[in-house]
């Protein structure tokens, strides 16, 4: 599979999952967290899905497309593993992380801290969506929507 096809499948999986869990997230209280703002495409989609929610985005630097940039109070810049710790206990209804690199050794380092951060920021029964598999006893894996290949993207509920 070409890298372009792989990218398209990953983004389609991400969209299908976020669309699929939107109604459930709307029944939960708490903000939505976007770990890894990037160019802001997913942030923009989250704003459409959850127009009445506070959405806080994290990234190393502000590189999003102008209209997809969060307002200053909802943009947290710096190393996500450090800045997201300040949000532990916020009781998020949804935390989305698309911060994998595709390099196994780099992603292994991310996985030493990301599962704990996700559990820490989520409310009880909150939803975690991630491009990386999150192994944590407080995260219950949820089934993927039809058409999303296993291992492409992941959904969890905080116990």
mmCIF file of C-alpha atoms in Angstrom:
data_model
loop_
_atom_site.group_PDB
_atom_site.id
_atom_site.type_symbol
_atom_site.label_atom_id
_atom_site.label_comp_id
_atom_site.label_asym_id
_atom_site.label_seq_id
_atom_site.Cartn_x
_atom_site.Cartn_y
_atom_site.Cartn_z
ATOM 1 C CA UNK A 1 0.000 0.000 0.000
ATOM 2 C CA UNK A 2 1.351 3.443 -0.870
ATOM 3 C CA UNK A 3 1.972 5.972 1.873
ATOM 4 C CA UNK A 4 -0.803 8.103 0.365
ATOM 5 C CA UNK A 5 -3.314 5.256 0.589
ATOM 6 C CA UNK A 6 -2.194 4.518 4.144
ATOM 7 C CA UNK A 7 -2.626 8.193 5.096
ATOM 8 C CA UNK A 8 -6.113 8.297 3.574
ATOM 9 C CA UNK A 9 -7.149 5.134 5.404
ATOM 10 C CA UNK A 10 -5.830 6.499 8.708
ATOM 11 C CA UNK A 11 -7.699 9.775 8.329
ATOM 12 C CA UNK A 12 -10.865 7.986 7.205
ATOM 13 C CA UNK A 13 -10.645 5.723 10.254
ATOM 14 C CA UNK A 14 -10.145 8.761 12.492
ATOM 15 C CA UNK A 15 -13.184 10.552 11.006
ATOM 16 C CA UNK A 16 -15.383 7.446 11.122
ATOM 17 C CA UNK A 17 -14.496 6.794 14.760
ATOM 18 C CA UNK A 18 -15.042 10.401 15.854
ATOM 19 C CA UNK A 19 -18.372 10.519 14.016
ATOM 20 C CA UNK A 20 -19.338 7.165 15.524
ATOM 21 C CA UNK A 21 -18.705 8.155 19.137
ATOM 22 C CA UNK A 22 -20.029 11.730 18.905
ATOM 23 C CA UNK A 23 -23.516 10.958 20.223
ATOM 24 C CA UNK A 24 -22.115 9.106 23.220
ATOM 25 C CA UNK A 25 -19.627 11.878 23.997
ATOM 26 C CA UNK A 26 -22.498 14.391 23.905
ATOM 27 C CA UNK A 27 -24.105 12.514 26.833
ATOM 28 C CA UNK A 28 -20.987 13.055 28.950
ATOM 29 C CA UNK A 29 -19.895 16.202 30.733
ATOM 30 C CA UNK A 30 -16.491 17.746 30.312
ATOM 31 C CA UNK A 31 -14.284 19.311 27.679
ATOM 32 C CA UNK A 32 -12.763 17.674 24.628
ATOM 33 C CA UNK A 33 -8.973 17.441 24.398
ATOM 34 C CA UNK A 34 -6.996 17.266 21.147
ATOM 35 C CA UNK A 35 -3.445 16.038 21.798
ATOM 36 C CA UNK A 36 -1.540 16.966 18.676
ATOM 37 C CA UNK A 37 -3.103 19.948 16.893
ATOM 38 C CA UNK A 38 -0.928 19.733 13.777
ATOM 39 C CA UNK A 39 -2.530 21.690 10.957
ATOM 40 C CA UNK A 40 -5.896 21.714 12.742
ATOM 41 C CA UNK A 41 -7.967 19.437 10.501
ATOM 42 C CA UNK A 42 -9.155 17.192 13.330
ATOM 43 C CA UNK A 43 -9.635 20.168 15.670
ATOM 44 C CA UNK A 44 -11.878 21.743 13.046
ATOM 45 C CA UNK A 45 -13.875 18.501 12.759
ATOM 46 C CA UNK A 46 -14.221 18.318 16.545
ATOM 47 C CA UNK A 47 -15.618 21.875 16.560
ATOM 48 C CA UNK A 48 -18.289 20.764 14.077
ATOM 49 C CA UNK A 49 -19.145 17.669 16.123
ATOM 50 C CA UNK A 50 -19.157 19.469 19.492
ATOM 51 C CA UNK A 51 -20.008 23.133 18.848
ATOM 52 C CA UNK A 52 -21.012 23.785 22.476
ATOM 53 C CA UNK A 53 -17.959 22.193 24.094
ATOM 54 C CA UNK A 54 -14.687 23.644 25.182
ATOM 55 C CA UNK A 55 -12.008 22.034 23.023
ATOM 56 C CA UNK A 56 -8.428 22.327 24.275
ATOM 57 C CA UNK A 57 -5.652 21.567 21.786
ATOM 58 C CA UNK A 58 -2.035 20.708 22.603
ATOM 59 C CA UNK A 59 1.048 20.849 20.407
ATOM 60 C CA UNK A 60 4.726 21.773 20.444
ATOM 61 C CA UNK A 61 4.155 24.827 18.274
ATOM 62 C CA UNK A 62 1.244 26.639 16.643
ATOM 63 C CA UNK A 63 1.236 25.463 13.014
ATOM 64 C CA UNK A 64 -2.479 25.122 12.292
ATOM 65 C CA UNK A 65 -4.172 26.660 9.303
ATOM 66 C CA UNK A 66 -5.531 30.082 10.400
ATOM 67 C CA UNK A 67 -9.266 29.298 10.671
ATOM 68 C CA UNK A 68 -8.440 25.967 12.357
ATOM 69 C CA UNK A 69 -6.443 27.585 15.159
ATOM 70 C CA UNK A 70 -7.970 27.431 18.654
ATOM 71 C CA UNK A 71 -8.367 30.680 20.553
ATOM 72 C CA UNK A 72 -5.453 31.504 22.845
ATOM 73 C CA UNK A 73 -7.096 30.203 26.026
ATOM 74 C CA UNK A 74 -7.617 26.776 24.464
ATOM 75 C CA UNK A 75 -4.213 26.288 22.849
ATOM 76 C CA UNK A 76 -1.504 24.766 25.026
ATOM 77 C CA UNK A 77 2.006 24.883 23.569
ATOM 78 C CA UNK A 78 5.019 22.850 24.654
ATOM 79 C CA UNK A 79 5.891 19.190 24.959
ATOM 80 C CA UNK A 80 2.567 17.374 25.267
ATOM 81 C CA UNK A 81 3.933 14.874 27.794
ATOM 82 C CA UNK A 82 4.615 17.866 30.089
ATOM 83 C CA UNK A 83 1.789 20.301 29.306
ATOM 84 C CA UNK A 84 -1.003 17.719 29.370
ATOM 85 C CA UNK A 85 -0.058 16.763 32.935
ATOM 86 C CA UNK A 86 -1.462 20.116 34.047
ATOM 87 C CA UNK A 87 -4.880 18.894 32.825
ATOM 88 C CA UNK A 88 -4.959 15.666 34.825
ATOM 89 C CA UNK A 89 -8.262 15.658 36.673
ATOM 90 C CA UNK A 90 -10.068 17.962 34.196
ATOM 91 C CA UNK A 91 -12.690 15.263 33.553
ATOM 92 C CA UNK A 92 -12.655 15.306 29.760
ATOM 93 C CA UNK A 93 -15.493 13.609 27.928
ATOM 94 C CA UNK A 94 -13.186 12.848 24.984
ATOM 95 C CA UNK A 95 -9.423 12.854 24.543
ATOM 96 C CA UNK A 96 -8.070 12.337 21.039
ATOM 97 C CA UNK A 97 -4.373 11.737 20.349
ATOM 98 C CA UNK A 98 -2.925 11.431 16.870
ATOM 99 C CA UNK A 99 0.725 11.846 17.752
ATOM 100 C CA UNK A 100 2.279 8.665 16.425
ATOM 101 C CA UNK A 101 5.238 9.060 14.106
ATOM 102 C CA UNK A 102 5.304 5.707 12.366
ATOM 103 C CA UNK A 103 8.783 5.122 13.806
ATOM 104 C CA UNK A 104 8.514 2.226 16.224
ATOM 105 C CA UNK A 105 11.308 3.428 18.535
ATOM 106 C CA UNK A 106 9.878 6.981 18.813
ATOM 107 C CA UNK A 107 6.331 5.730 19.338
ATOM 108 C CA UNK A 108 7.579 3.342 22.048
ATOM 109 C CA UNK A 109 8.816 6.374 24.005
ATOM 110 C CA UNK A 110 5.452 8.122 23.583
ATOM 111 C CA UNK A 111 3.710 5.016 24.860
ATOM 112 C CA UNK A 112 5.659 5.236 28.134
ATOM 113 C CA UNK A 113 3.601 8.318 29.093
ATOM 114 C CA UNK A 114 0.552 8.667 26.794
ATOM 115 C CA UNK A 115 -1.717 5.962 28.317
ATOM 116 C CA UNK A 116 -1.305 7.449 31.816
ATOM 117 C CA UNK A 117 -2.024 10.968 30.534
ATOM 118 C CA UNK A 118 -5.152 9.798 28.710
ATOM 119 C CA UNK A 119 -6.493 8.066 31.825
ATOM 120 C CA UNK A 120 -5.635 11.093 33.943
ATOM 121 C CA UNK A 121 -7.448 13.658 31.800
ATOM 122 C CA UNK A 122 -10.603 11.604 31.162
ATOM 123 C CA UNK A 123 -13.740 11.566 33.273
ATOM 124 C CA UNK A 124 -15.099 8.199 34.361
ATOM 125 C CA UNK A 125 -16.641 6.629 31.216
ATOM 126 C CA UNK A 126 -14.878 9.239 29.065
ATOM 127 C CA UNK A 127 -13.700 8.158 25.626
ATOM 128 C CA UNK A 128 -10.095 7.965 24.408
ATOM 129 C CA UNK A 129 -9.402 7.821 20.681
ATOM 130 C CA UNK A 130 -5.827 7.270 19.581
ATOM 131 C CA UNK A 131 -3.688 6.441 16.605
ATOM 132 C CA UNK A 132 -1.495 4.435 18.990
ATOM 133 C CA UNK A 133 -2.637 1.437 20.997
ATOM 134 C CA UNK A 134 -3.035 2.427 24.661
ATOM 135 C CA UNK A 135 -2.282 -0.330 27.145
ATOM 136 C CA UNK A 136 -3.629 0.655 30.572
ATOM 137 C CA UNK A 137 -5.785 -1.259 33.080
ATOM 138 C CA UNK A 138 -8.192 1.700 33.384
ATOM 139 C CA UNK A 139 -8.886 1.783 29.630
ATOM 140 C CA UNK A 140 -11.411 -0.661 28.204
ATOM 141 C CA UNK A 141 -11.040 -1.247 24.445
ATOM 142 C CA UNK A 142 -14.204 -0.563 22.452
ATOM 143 C CA UNK A 143 -15.205 -2.048 19.096
ATOM 144 C CA UNK A 144 -14.277 -0.172 15.953
ATOM 145 C CA UNK A 145 -16.934 1.027 13.525
ATOM 146 C CA UNK A 146 -17.581 -1.101 10.443
ATOM 147 C CA UNK A 147 -14.965 -0.539 7.783
ATOM 148 C CA UNK A 148 -12.161 0.431 10.169
ATOM 149 C CA UNK A 149 -9.429 -2.176 10.059
ATOM 150 C CA UNK A 150 -8.214 -3.489 13.426
ATOM 151 C CA UNK A 151 -4.924 -1.888 14.412
ATOM 152 C CA UNK A 152 -5.487 1.221 12.270
ATOM 153 C CA UNK A 153 -6.943 3.346 15.104
ATOM 154 C CA UNK A 154 -8.132 2.643 18.643
ATOM 155 C CA UNK A 155 -11.080 3.514 20.926
ATOM 156 C CA UNK A 156 -11.255 3.104 24.696
ATOM 157 C CA UNK A 157 -13.578 3.927 27.570
ATOM 158 C CA UNK A 158 -12.120 4.985 30.905
ATOM 159 C CA UNK A 159 -13.290 2.591 33.589
#
